[in-house]
Short mmCIF file of C-alpha atoms in Angstrom, two decimals:
data_model
loop_
_atom_site.label_atom_id
_atom_site.label_comp_id
_atom_site.label_asym_id
_atom_site.label_seq_id
_atom_site.Cartn_x
_atom_site.Cartn_y
_atom_site.Cartn_z
CA UNK A 1 4.70 -14.36 7.39
CA UNK A 2 2.29 -11.49 8.01
CA UNK A 3 4.54 -9.24 10.10
CA UNK A 4 1.80 -6.65 10.67
CA UNK A 5 -0.39 -9.27 12.35
CA UNK A 6 2.61 -10.51 14.31
CA UNK A 7 3.26 -7.00 15.67
CA UNK A 8 -0.38 -6.67 16.64
CA UNK A 9 -0.31 -10.06 18.38
CA UNK A 10 2.74 -9.08 20.42
CA UNK A 11 1.05 -5.86 21.52
CA UNK A 12 -2.14 -7.77 22.33
CA UNK A 13 -0.24 -10.19 24.56
CA UNK A 14 1.59 -7.28 26.20
CA UNK A 15 -1.52 -5.34 27.24
CA UNK A 16 -3.17 -8.50 28.61
CA UNK A 17 -0.22 -9.39 30.85
CA UNK A 18 0.81 -12.41 28.77
CA UNK A 19 4.04 -11.24 27.15
CA UNK A 20 6.31 -11.38 30.21
CA UNK A 21 5.83 -13.24 33.54
CA UNK A 22 4.57 -11.41 36.60
CA UNK A 23 6.93 -10.97 39.55
CA UNK A 24 5.27 -11.20 43.01
CA UNK A 25 8.00 -8.90 44.34
CA UNK A 26 6.85 -6.03 42.10
CA UNK A 27 5.14 -3.12 43.80
CA UNK A 28 1.41 -3.58 42.94
CA UNK A 29 -0.04 -1.34 40.28
CA UNK A 30 -2.65 -0.11 42.77
CA UNK A 31 0.12 1.57 44.75
CA UNK A 32 1.48 3.19 41.60
CA UNK A 33 -1.99 4.43 40.67
CA UNK A 34 -2.58 5.99 44.09
CA UNK A 35 0.78 7.72 43.88
CA UNK A 36 -0.07 9.16 40.47
CA UNK A 37 -3.49 10.31 41.68
CA UNK A 38 -1.90 11.99 44.68
CA UNK A 39 0.56 13.81 42.44
CA UNK A 40 -2.23 14.94 40.15
CA UNK A 41 -4.20 16.21 43.14
CA UNK A 42 -1.15 18.12 44.37
CA UNK A 43 -0.71 19.78 40.97
CA UNK A 44 -4.39 20.76 40.95
CA UNK A 45 -4.13 22.33 44.39
CA UNK A 46 -1.06 24.28 43.29
CA UNK A 47 -2.99 25.57 40.31
CA UNK A 48 -0.80 23.82 37.76
CA UNK A 49 -3.61 21.49 36.65
CA UNK A 50 -7.35 21.81 36.28
CA UNK A 51 -9.81 19.24 37.50
CA UNK A 52 -12.26 18.21 34.82
CA UNK A 53 -15.94 18.67 35.63
CA UNK A 54 -16.49 14.98 35.04
CA UNK A 55 -13.68 14.01 37.44
CA UNK A 56 -15.10 16.20 40.17
CA UNK A 57 -18.34 14.23 40.13
CA UNK A 58 -16.68 10.82 39.88
CA UNK A 59 -16.09 8.54 42.84
CA UNK A 60 -12.49 8.11 43.96
CA UNK A 61 -13.02 4.35 43.80
CA UNK A 62 -14.50 3.70 40.37
CA UNK A 63 -15.83 0.28 39.42
CA UNK A 64 -15.04 -1.15 36.01
CA UNK A 65 -17.81 -3.63 35.38
CA UNK A 66 -17.40 -3.79 31.57
CA UNK A 67 -13.66 -4.12 31.25
CA UNK A 68 -12.49 -5.38 27.83
CA UNK A 69 -10.54 -8.37 29.18
CA UNK A 70 -9.11 -10.02 32.30
CA UNK A 71 -5.80 -8.79 33.71
CA UNK A 72 -3.31 -10.24 36.24
CA UNK A 73 -4.01 -9.82 39.95
CA UNK A 74 -1.29 -7.24 40.56
CA UNK A 75 -2.53 -5.04 37.69
CA UNK A 76 -5.32 -2.48 38.05
CA UNK A 77 -7.84 -0.84 35.74
CA UNK A 78 -7.94 2.94 35.65
CA UNK A 79 -9.27 5.71 33.46
CA UNK A 80 -6.91 7.72 31.29
CA UNK A 81 -7.94 10.89 33.12
CA UNK A 82 -6.72 9.28 36.39
CA UNK A 83 -3.15 9.26 35.14
CA UNK A 84 -2.97 12.10 32.64
CA UNK A 85 -4.02 15.61 31.74
CA UNK A 86 -5.96 15.62 28.49
CA UNK A 87 -6.47 18.62 26.28
CA UNK A 88 -7.07 19.55 22.70
CA UNK A 89 -6.54 22.51 20.44
CA UNK A 90 -8.24 24.68 17.84
CA UNK A 91 -7.92 26.02 14.34
CA UNK A 92 -7.34 29.78 14.41
CA UNK A 93 -9.60 31.72 12.04
CA UNK A 94 -8.20 31.27 8.54
CA UNK A 95 -9.43 34.69 7.52
CA UNK A 96 -7.20 36.37 10.10
CA UNK A 97 -3.82 36.48 8.38
CA UNK A 98 -2.21 37.71 11.61
CA UNK A 99 -2.69 34.20 12.96
CA UNK A 100 -0.66 32.57 10.18
CA UNK A 101 1.63 35.02 8.37
CA UNK A 102 5.21 34.69 9.62
CA UNK A 103 4.09 32.10 12.16
CA UNK A 104 6.86 30.43 14.16
CA UNK A 105 4.90 28.14 16.48
CA UNK A 106 4.45 24.59 15.15
CA UNK A 107 0.80 23.58 14.69
CA UNK A 108 -0.28 20.03 13.83
CA UNK A 109 -3.46 18.23 12.78
CA UNK A 110 -4.69 14.64 13.03
CA UNK A 111 -2.85 13.55 9.87
CA UNK A 112 0.42 14.24 11.72
CA UNK A 113 -0.23 11.08 13.80
CA UNK A 114 0.52 8.71 10.91
CA UNK A 115 4.05 8.18 12.21
CA UNK A 116 5.52 7.03 15.53
CA UNK A 117 7.03 10.41 16.36
CA UNK A 118 6.04 13.90 15.25
CA UNK A 119 9.20 15.76 14.29
CA UNK A 120 7.80 18.53 12.11
CA UNK A 121 4.67 20.65 11.89
CA UNK A 122 2.10 20.73 9.12
CA UNK A 123 1.80 24.51 9.56
CA UNK A 124 2.98 27.35 11.78
CA UNK A 125 0.94 29.92 13.67
CA UNK A 126 1.75 33.14 15.48
CA UNK A 127 1.87 34.02 19.18
CA UNK A 128 -1.20 36.17 18.54
CA UNK A 129 -3.09 33.03 17.50
CA UNK A 130 -2.05 31.30 20.73
CA UNK A 131 -3.07 34.26 22.88
CA UNK A 132 -6.43 34.85 21.24
CA UNK A 133 -7.69 31.29 20.56
CA UNK A 134 -8.03 27.99 22.41
CA UNK A 135 -4.69 26.79 21.09
CA UNK A 136 -2.16 25.67 23.66
CA UNK A 137 1.48 24.72 23.16
CA UNK A 138 2.17 21.15 24.30
CA UNK A 139 5.64 20.04 25.42
CA UNK A 140 7.92 17.39 23.96
CA UNK A 141 6.82 13.92 25.02
CA UNK A 142 3.09 14.65 24.83
CA UNK A 143 1.11 11.82 23.25
CA UNK A 144 -1.19 12.95 20.43
CA UNK A 145 -4.26 10.87 19.56
CA UNK A 146 -6.24 11.55 16.39
CA UNK A 147 -9.85 12.12 17.43
CA UNK A 148 -11.17 12.00 13.89
CA UNK A 149 -9.90 11.88 10.36
CA UNK A 150 -10.22 9.98 7.09
CA UNK A 151 -9.21 6.37 6.54
CA UNK A 152 -7.27 4.81 9.41
CA UNK A 153 -6.33 8.14 11.02
CA UNK A 154 -8.88 8.10 13.85
CA UNK A 155 -7.34 6.44 16.93
CA UNK A 156 -3.73 6.75 15.79
CA UNK A 157 -1.23 7.77 18.45
CA UNK A 158 2.08 9.57 18.05
CA UNK A 159 4.55 11.31 20.35
CA UNK A 160 5.66 14.91 20.07
CA UNK A 161 9.39 15.41 19.60
CA UNK A 162 8.80 19.13 19.15
CA UNK A 163 6.83 21.65 21.16
CA UNK A 164 3.63 22.17 19.20
CA UNK A 165 0.05 23.39 19.24
CA UNK A 166 -2.72 21.23 17.77
CA UNK A 167 -6.03 21.62 16.04
CA UNK A 168 -9.33 20.44 17.50
CA UNK A 169 -9.01 16.97 15.92
CA UNK A 170 -6.15 16.02 18.25
CA UNK A 171 -6.23 14.94 21.88
CA UNK A 172 -3.04 15.87 23.72
CA UNK A 173 -2.20 13.47 26.57
CA UNK A 174 0.34 14.58 29.19
CA UNK A 175 1.04 11.75 31.64
CA UNK A 176 1.49 12.69 35.28
CA UNK A 177 4.27 10.10 35.63
CA UNK A 178 6.34 10.06 32.44
CA UNK A 179 7.85 6.71 33.44
CA UNK A 180 4.66 4.99 32.26
CA UNK A 181 4.58 6.72 28.85
CA UNK A 182 6.18 3.89 26.84
CA UNK A 183 3.67 1.36 28.15
CA UNK A 184 0.67 3.68 27.66
CA UNK A 185 1.74 4.36 24.09
CA UNK A 186 2.02 0.62 23.43
CA UNK A 187 -1.45 0.16 24.93
CA UNK A 188 -2.95 2.70 22.55
CA UNK A 189 -1.28 0.97 19.61
CA UNK A 190 -2.29 -2.49 20.77
CA UNK A 191 -5.89 -1.45 21.48
CA UNK A 192 -6.23 0.71 18.35
CA UNK A 193 -9.25 -1.09 16.87
CA UNK A 194 -11.17 -1.04 20.16
CA UNK A 195 -10.51 2.68 20.57
CA UNK A 196 -11.81 3.40 17.06
CA UNK A 197 -15.09 1.66 17.90
CA UNK A 198 -15.74 4.20 20.66
CA UNK A 199 -16.18 6.93 18.05
CA UNK A 200 -19.62 8.43 17.58
CA UNK A 201 -21.25 10.39 14.81
CA UNK A 202 -22.67 9.92 11.32
CA UNK A 203 -20.56 10.12 8.18
CA UNK A 204 -17.46 11.21 10.10
CA UNK A 205 -17.39 9.45 13.50
CA UNK A 206 -15.12 11.07 16.07
CA UNK A 207 -13.63 10.32 19.46
CA UNK A 208 -14.73 12.98 21.91
CA UNK A 209 -12.51 14.26 24.73
CA UNK A 210 -15.00 12.64 27.09
CA UNK A 211 -14.55 9.23 25.48
CA UNK A 212 -10.78 9.54 25.56
CA UNK A 213 -10.74 10.80 29.16
CA UNK A 214 -12.88 7.85 30.25
CA UNK A 215 -10.81 5.38 28.23
CA UNK A 216 -9.99 2.38 30.45
CA UNK A 217 -6.33 1.41 30.84
CA UNK A 218 -4.98 -1.86 32.31
CA UNK A 219 -2.08 -0.61 34.42
CA UNK A 220 0.72 -3.07 35.31
CA UNK A 221 3.29 -2.57 38.08
CA UNK A 222 5.94 -0.09 36.96
CA UNK A 223 8.71 -2.73 36.93
CA UNK A 224 6.59 -4.98 34.73
CA UNK A 225 5.86 -2.07 32.41
CA UNK A 226 9.61 -1.70 31.86
CA UNK A 227 9.96 -5.45 31.18
CA UNK A 228 7.04 -5.33 28.75
CA UNK A 229 8.51 -2.36 26.88
CA UNK A 230 11.92 -4.04 26.65
CA UNK A 231 10.36 -7.26 25.35
CA UNK A 232 8.28 -5.43 22.76
CA UNK A 233 11.35 -3.57 21.52
CA UNK A 234 13.28 -6.85 21.29
CA UNK A 235 10.48 -8.59 19.39
CA UNK A 236 9.95 -5.65 17.06
CA UNK A 237 13.67 -5.44 16.28
CA UNK A 238 13.54 -9.06 15.15
CA UNK A 239 10.47 -8.32 13.02
CA UNK A 240 12.32 -5.34 11.52
CA UNK A 241 15.08 -7.72 10.44
CA UNK A 242 12.51 -10.12 8.97
CA UNK A 243 10.80 -7.28 7.09
CA UNK A 244 14.13 -6.04 5.82
CA UNK A 245 14.97 -9.57 4.72
CA UNK A 246 11.57 -9.90 3.05
CA UNK A 247 12.07 -6.62 1.23
CA UNK A 248 15.54 -7.69 0.10
CA UNK A 249 14.20 -11.07 -1.05
CA UNK A 250 11.31 -9.42 -2.91
CA UNK A 251 13.80 -7.14 -4.65
CA UNK A 252 15.94 -10.16 -5.50
CA UNK A 253 12.89 -11.96 -6.95
CA UNK A 254 12.07 -8.96 -9.13
CA UNK A 255 15.69 -8.73 -10.29
CA UNK A 256 15.79 -12.47 -10.98
CA UNK A 257 12.69 -12.27 -13.16
CA UNK A 258 14.17 -9.34 -15.03
CA UNK A 259 17.39 -11.28 -15.62
CA UNK A 260 15.48 -14.34 -16.81
CA UNK A 261 13.67 -12.23 -19.42
CA UNK A 262 16.95 -10.61 -20.44
CA UNK A 263 18.54 -14.02 -21.05
CA UNK A 264 15.43 -15.24 -22.85
CA UNK A 265 15.23 -12.33 -25.27
CA UNK A 266 18.93 -12.61 -26.13
CA UNK A 267 18.96 -16.34 -26.76
CA UNK A 268 20.84 -17.30 -23.59
CA UNK A 269 18.15 -18.97 -21.51
CA UNK A 270 17.99 -22.32 -23.34
CA UNK A 271 20.51 -23.92 -25.72
CA UNK A 272 19.98 -23.66 -29.45
CA UNK A 273 19.17 -26.83 -31.40
CA UNK A 274 20.82 -27.00 -34.86
CA UNK A 275 17.90 -29.15 -36.00
CA UNK A 276 15.41 -26.30 -35.45
CA UNK A 277 14.01 -24.69 -38.58
CA UNK A 278 15.80 -21.30 -38.87
CA UNK A 279 13.74 -18.20 -38.19
CA UNK A 280 14.37 -16.93 -41.71
CA UNK A 281 12.07 -19.63 -43.02
CA UNK A 282 9.26 -18.24 -40.89
CA UNK A 283 9.80 -14.79 -42.37
CA UNK A 284 9.85 -16.17 -45.92
CA UNK A 285 6.38 -17.58 -45.34
CA UNK A 286 5.21 -14.02 -44.80
CA UNK A 287 7.31 -12.51 -47.55
CA UNK A 288 8.98 -14.91 -50.04
CA UNK A 289 11.25 -12.06 -51.15
CA UNK A 290 12.48 -11.40 -47.62
CA UNK A 291 16.17 -10.52 -47.59
CA UNK A 292 17.90 -11.19 -44.29
CA UNK A 293 19.94 -8.46 -42.67
CA UNK A 294 22.44 -8.52 -39.84
CA UNK A 295 20.79 -10.43 -37.00
CA UNK A 296 22.50 -8.20 -34.47
CA UNK A 297 23.82 -10.00 -31.41
CA UNK A 298 21.36 -12.86 -31.63
CA UNK A 299 22.35 -16.55 -32.02
CA UNK A 300 22.59 -18.35 -35.35
CA UNK A 301 19.15 -19.31 -36.55
CA UNK A 302 17.55 -16.18 -35.04
CA UNK A 303 16.52 -13.08 -36.99
CA UNK A 304 16.21 -9.48 -35.95
CA UNK A 305 12.93 -8.00 -37.15
CA UNK A 306 10.17 -5.59 -36.17
CA UNK A 307 6.83 -6.31 -34.57
CA UNK A 308 4.89 -5.19 -37.63
CA UNK A 309 6.58 -7.90 -39.73
CA UNK A 310 5.21 -10.60 -37.44
CA UNK A 311 1.74 -9.36 -36.42
CA UNK A 312 -1.26 -7.80 -38.05
CA UNK A 313 -2.22 -5.01 -35.68
CA UNK A 314 -4.89 -2.37 -35.28
CA UNK A 315 -6.81 -0.54 -32.58
CA UNK A 316 -10.53 -0.81 -31.86
CA UNK A 317 -13.42 1.62 -32.07
CA UNK A 318 -13.47 5.09 -30.59
CA UNK A 319 -16.32 5.77 -28.20
CA UNK A 320 -18.72 8.27 -29.78
CA UNK A 321 -21.96 8.99 -27.96
CA UNK A 322 -23.54 10.46 -31.10
CA UNK A 323 -22.98 7.25 -33.09
CA UNK A 324 -25.75 4.87 -32.09
CA UNK A 325 -25.76 2.61 -35.14
CA UNK A 326 -25.13 -1.10 -34.71
CA UNK A 327 -25.67 -3.78 -32.10
CA UNK A 328 -24.69 -3.19 -28.46
CA UNK A 329 -21.68 -5.34 -27.58
CA UNK A 330 -19.28 -5.70 -24.66
CA UNK A 331 -15.88 -4.11 -25.20
CA UNK A 332 -12.56 -3.87 -23.37
CA UNK A 333 -10.85 -0.65 -22.33
CA UNK A 334 -7.33 -0.22 -20.94
CA UNK A 335 -8.86 -0.43 -17.44
CA UNK A 336 -9.71 -4.08 -18.17
CA UNK A 337 -6.23 -5.07 -19.39
CA UNK A 338 -3.42 -5.87 -16.94
CA UNK A 339 -0.18 -7.79 -17.32
CA UNK A 340 -1.31 -11.19 -18.61
CA UNK A 341 -4.71 -10.93 -16.95
CA UNK A 342 -8.03 -9.15 -17.32
CA UNK A 343 -10.29 -7.37 -14.83
CA UNK A 344 -13.95 -7.91 -15.69
CA UNK A 345 -15.33 -5.94 -12.73
CA UNK A 346 -16.72 -3.28 -15.08
CA UNK A 347 -17.47 -4.22 -18.69
CA UNK A 348 -18.92 -1.45 -20.84
CA UNK A 349 -21.02 -1.64 -23.99
CA UNK A 350 -21.32 0.43 -27.15
CA UNK A 351 -22.85 -0.17 -30.59
CA UNK A 352 -20.78 -1.89 -33.27
CA UNK A 353 -21.80 -2.03 -36.92
CA UNK A 354 -21.31 -5.25 -38.85
CA UNK A 355 -18.56 -3.59 -40.92
CA UNK A 356 -16.59 -2.76 -37.73
CA UNK A 357 -16.58 -6.20 -36.17
CA UNK A 358 -13.71 -7.71 -38.15
CA UNK A 359 -11.35 -4.97 -37.00
CA UNK A 360 -12.66 -4.58 -33.44
CA UNK A 361 -13.19 -8.19 -32.35
CA UNK A 362 -10.69 -10.06 -30.20
CA UNK A 363 -10.54 -13.83 -30.48
CA UNK A 364 -8.64 -16.51 -28.58
CA UNK A 365 -4.86 -16.15 -28.98
CA UNK A 366 -4.78 -12.42 -29.77
CA UNK A 367 -2.23 -10.31 -27.95
CA UNK A 368 -3.61 -7.03 -26.58
CA UNK A 369 -1.36 -4.05 -25.90
CA UNK A 370 -2.39 -0.81 -24.15
CA UNK A 371 -1.93 2.31 -26.25
CA UNK A 372 -2.13 4.69 -23.29
CA UNK A 373 -2.01 4.74 -19.49
CA UNK A 374 0.57 2.12 -18.58
CA UNK A 375 1.96 2.14 -22.11
CA UNK A 376 2.69 -1.33 -23.47
CA UNK A 377 0.82 -3.24 -20.77
CA UNK A 378 -0.11 -6.52 -22.41
CA UNK A 379 -2.22 -9.64 -22.05
CA UNK A 380 -3.21 -12.60 -24.23
CA UNK A 381 -6.91 -13.26 -24.77
CA UNK A 382 -7.19 -16.95 -23.93
CA UNK A 383 -10.96 -17.22 -23.58
CA UNK A 384 -13.26 -19.31 -25.77
CA UNK A 385 -15.53 -16.37 -26.58
CA UNK A 386 -14.91 -13.18 -28.54
CA UNK A 387 -15.10 -9.61 -27.27
CA UNK A 388 -14.68 -6.16 -28.82
CA UNK A 389 -12.08 -3.49 -28.05
CA UNK A 390 -11.99 0.28 -28.08
CA UNK A 391 -9.41 2.45 -29.77
CA UNK A 392 -6.90 2.65 -26.89
CA UNK A 393 -6.06 -1.04 -27.23
CA UNK A 394 -3.92 -2.58 -29.97
CA UNK A 395 -4.94 -6.03 -31.18
CA UNK A 396 -2.00 -8.11 -32.40
CA UNK A 397 -2.68 -11.24 -34.44
CA UNK A 398 0.23 -13.37 -35.72
CA UNK A 399 0.81 -13.52 -39.48
CA UNK A 400 2.41 -16.96 -39.12
CA UNK A 401 2.77 -19.68 -36.51
CA UNK A 402 4.32 -17.94 -33.51
CA UNK A 403 4.48 -18.62 -29.81
CA UNK A 404 2.49 -15.51 -28.82
CA UNK A 405 3.47 -15.92 -25.18
CA UNK A 406 7.12 -15.41 -26.17
CA UNK A 407 6.19 -12.00 -27.53
CA UNK A 408 4.17 -11.18 -24.42
CA UNK A 409 7.36 -11.78 -22.43
CA UNK A 410 9.35 -9.77 -24.98
CA UNK A 411 7.06 -6.78 -24.43
CA UNK A 412 7.32 -7.25 -20.66
CA UNK A 413 11.13 -7.16 -21.03
CA UNK A 414 11.00 -3.97 -23.12
CA UNK A 415 8.68 -2.34 -20.59
CA UNK A 416 10.88 -3.38 -17.67
CA UNK A 417 13.85 -1.73 -19.38
CA UNK A 418 12.00 1.42 -20.47
CA UNK A 419 12.30 0.49 -24.14
CA UNK A 420 8.62 1.03 -24.86
CA UNK A 421 7.87 4.72 -24.84
CA UNK A 422 5.13 7.01 -26.01
CA UNK A 423 4.93 10.25 -27.91
CA UNK A 424 2.67 13.20 -27.37
CA UNK A 425 2.00 16.15 -25.09
CA UNK A 426 0.55 15.50 -21.64
CA UNK A 427 -0.82 11.95 -21.81
CA UNK A 428 1.61 9.90 -23.87
CA UNK A 429 0.46 7.13 -26.20
CA UNK A 430 1.91 4.21 -28.14
CA UNK A 431 0.82 4.88 -31.72
CA UNK A 432 0.25 2.13 -34.29
CA UNK A 433 3.26 3.40 -36.22
CA UNK A 434 5.51 3.25 -33.13
CA UNK A 435 4.19 -0.21 -32.25
CA UNK A 436 4.85 -1.41 -35.80
CA UNK A 437 8.52 -0.37 -35.61
CA UNK A 438 9.37 -1.99 -32.25
CA UNK A 439 12.47 -4.11 -32.83
CA UNK A 440 12.19 -7.70 -31.67
CA UNK A 441 14.07 -10.96 -32.16
CA UNK A 442 12.58 -13.93 -33.99
CA UNK A 443 13.91 -17.27 -32.74
CA UNK A 444 13.01 -20.57 -34.40
CA UNK A 445 9.45 -21.55 -33.48
CA UNK A 446 10.45 -24.59 -31.44
CA UNK A 447 12.99 -22.52 -29.53
CA UNK A 448 10.33 -19.90 -28.78
CA UNK A 449 8.33 -22.70 -27.16
CA UNK A 450 11.30 -24.00 -25.17
CA UNK A 451 12.09 -20.47 -23.95
CA UNK A 452 8.53 -19.91 -22.76
CA UNK A 453 8.51 -23.28 -21.00
CA UNK A 454 11.73 -22.41 -19.17
CA UNK A 455 10.51 -18.89 -18.26
CA UNK A 456 7.31 -20.25 -16.76
CA UNK A 457 9.18 -22.99 -14.92
CA UNK A 458 11.54 -20.47 -13.30
CA UNK A 459 8.82 -17.87 -12.67
CA UNK A 460 6.72 -20.52 -10.93
CA UNK A 461 9.51 -21.16 -8.42
CA UNK A 462 9.94 -17.44 -7.79
CA UNK A 463 6.17 -16.91 -7.46
CA UNK A 464 5.96 -19.66 -4.85
CA UNK A 465 8.68 -17.93 -2.84
CA UNK A 466 6.79 -14.63 -3.18
CA UNK A 467 3.55 -16.22 -1.93
CA UNK A 468 5.40 -17.73 1.04
CA UNK A 469 6.59 -14.23 1.99
CA UNK A 470 3.02 -12.95 1.98
CA UNK A 471 1.56 -15.63 4.28
#
């Protein structure tokens, strides 16, 4: 379930009059609008509000010929400036330290709108800055709309829970009747994408005060606004529970996978078969003089060993712009290698001499391990063509018959449990020597295969659950 889309759908239904039924006994929205306009006019006459130049030239009975959608009969379209006072702020001169040093007045910018409520300021300015610039302190409850900003910032709306000044990238909306604030805020959130499209400009489009002032609002009767707000809150509380449940389930899936690997690596995921060839026989094929040691806490038939006993391993070629000898060939970097998959979006080339190819070529079945970055990140090359590697990737090739996928999962287990580290200053790396000494179990070959089969069977079930959560 895509809960973000569900939230948006609920808001969309709400602002179109389709979330709750209309009540013919409700006072029509036209009456509410006239009352708000009258109150705004009274405040203007008393000198508490200023009439915008645009409003002074506008007819008292505007026509909305290009309204975004149809609304119920007892609703009415209006402009935002009909029902609110709209202002903005400024950025006091940064060179004037008297505007900022020891400032006590909260001052916010458009990035502050990335949350539902603004409870703290990004910076503080002084009273001198307020007195000498276009900054104005806005009261608690003012709605702040981001007029421009990077990413998804433009068009975001948030509510002040502190008295604060703003910069010029914020529109401050003070509603004449605060009883309609909850609905208006929901309208901004539900109509977010439409509002963003009103922005103008080149590389950094912005919403002007004029665009925001002339923004059309579908106004329901006040009683219906309250019903809409209550219904939205009820729906969203249910979605919150679903999201919490999804998060808990996703955590449980991750923990289950970790536990499966833990059982697998310690010989507890599948039963042992006494008819399996013991692991010591595999090691004797590598070294006939191999002397077994304590197999730790592993089952009978298993052996404790190190990675270097089981795999030939080396890194690839270092990139050197001055070395141009050889034939240009594709090669993998750590940016191409992810957990059990490869990203071929960008494949680079460099020259390889014939004498370097044996060491630097990856063939089907090789296990690749990242030396840096996400240390230990691994994937098996299962393609029918060869490719080269650079020096920040380890190539592991089995010395004997092994189920390489078992050792991919073993490395994933070690990484999950912070048992693969790196040494160095600054950027850490997994050296060939450290890789060689990583302690690993060696089960009988047939048990390795049974373990991998069981891991993939269980992971498949968990992955299907994960996919269902994302729909």
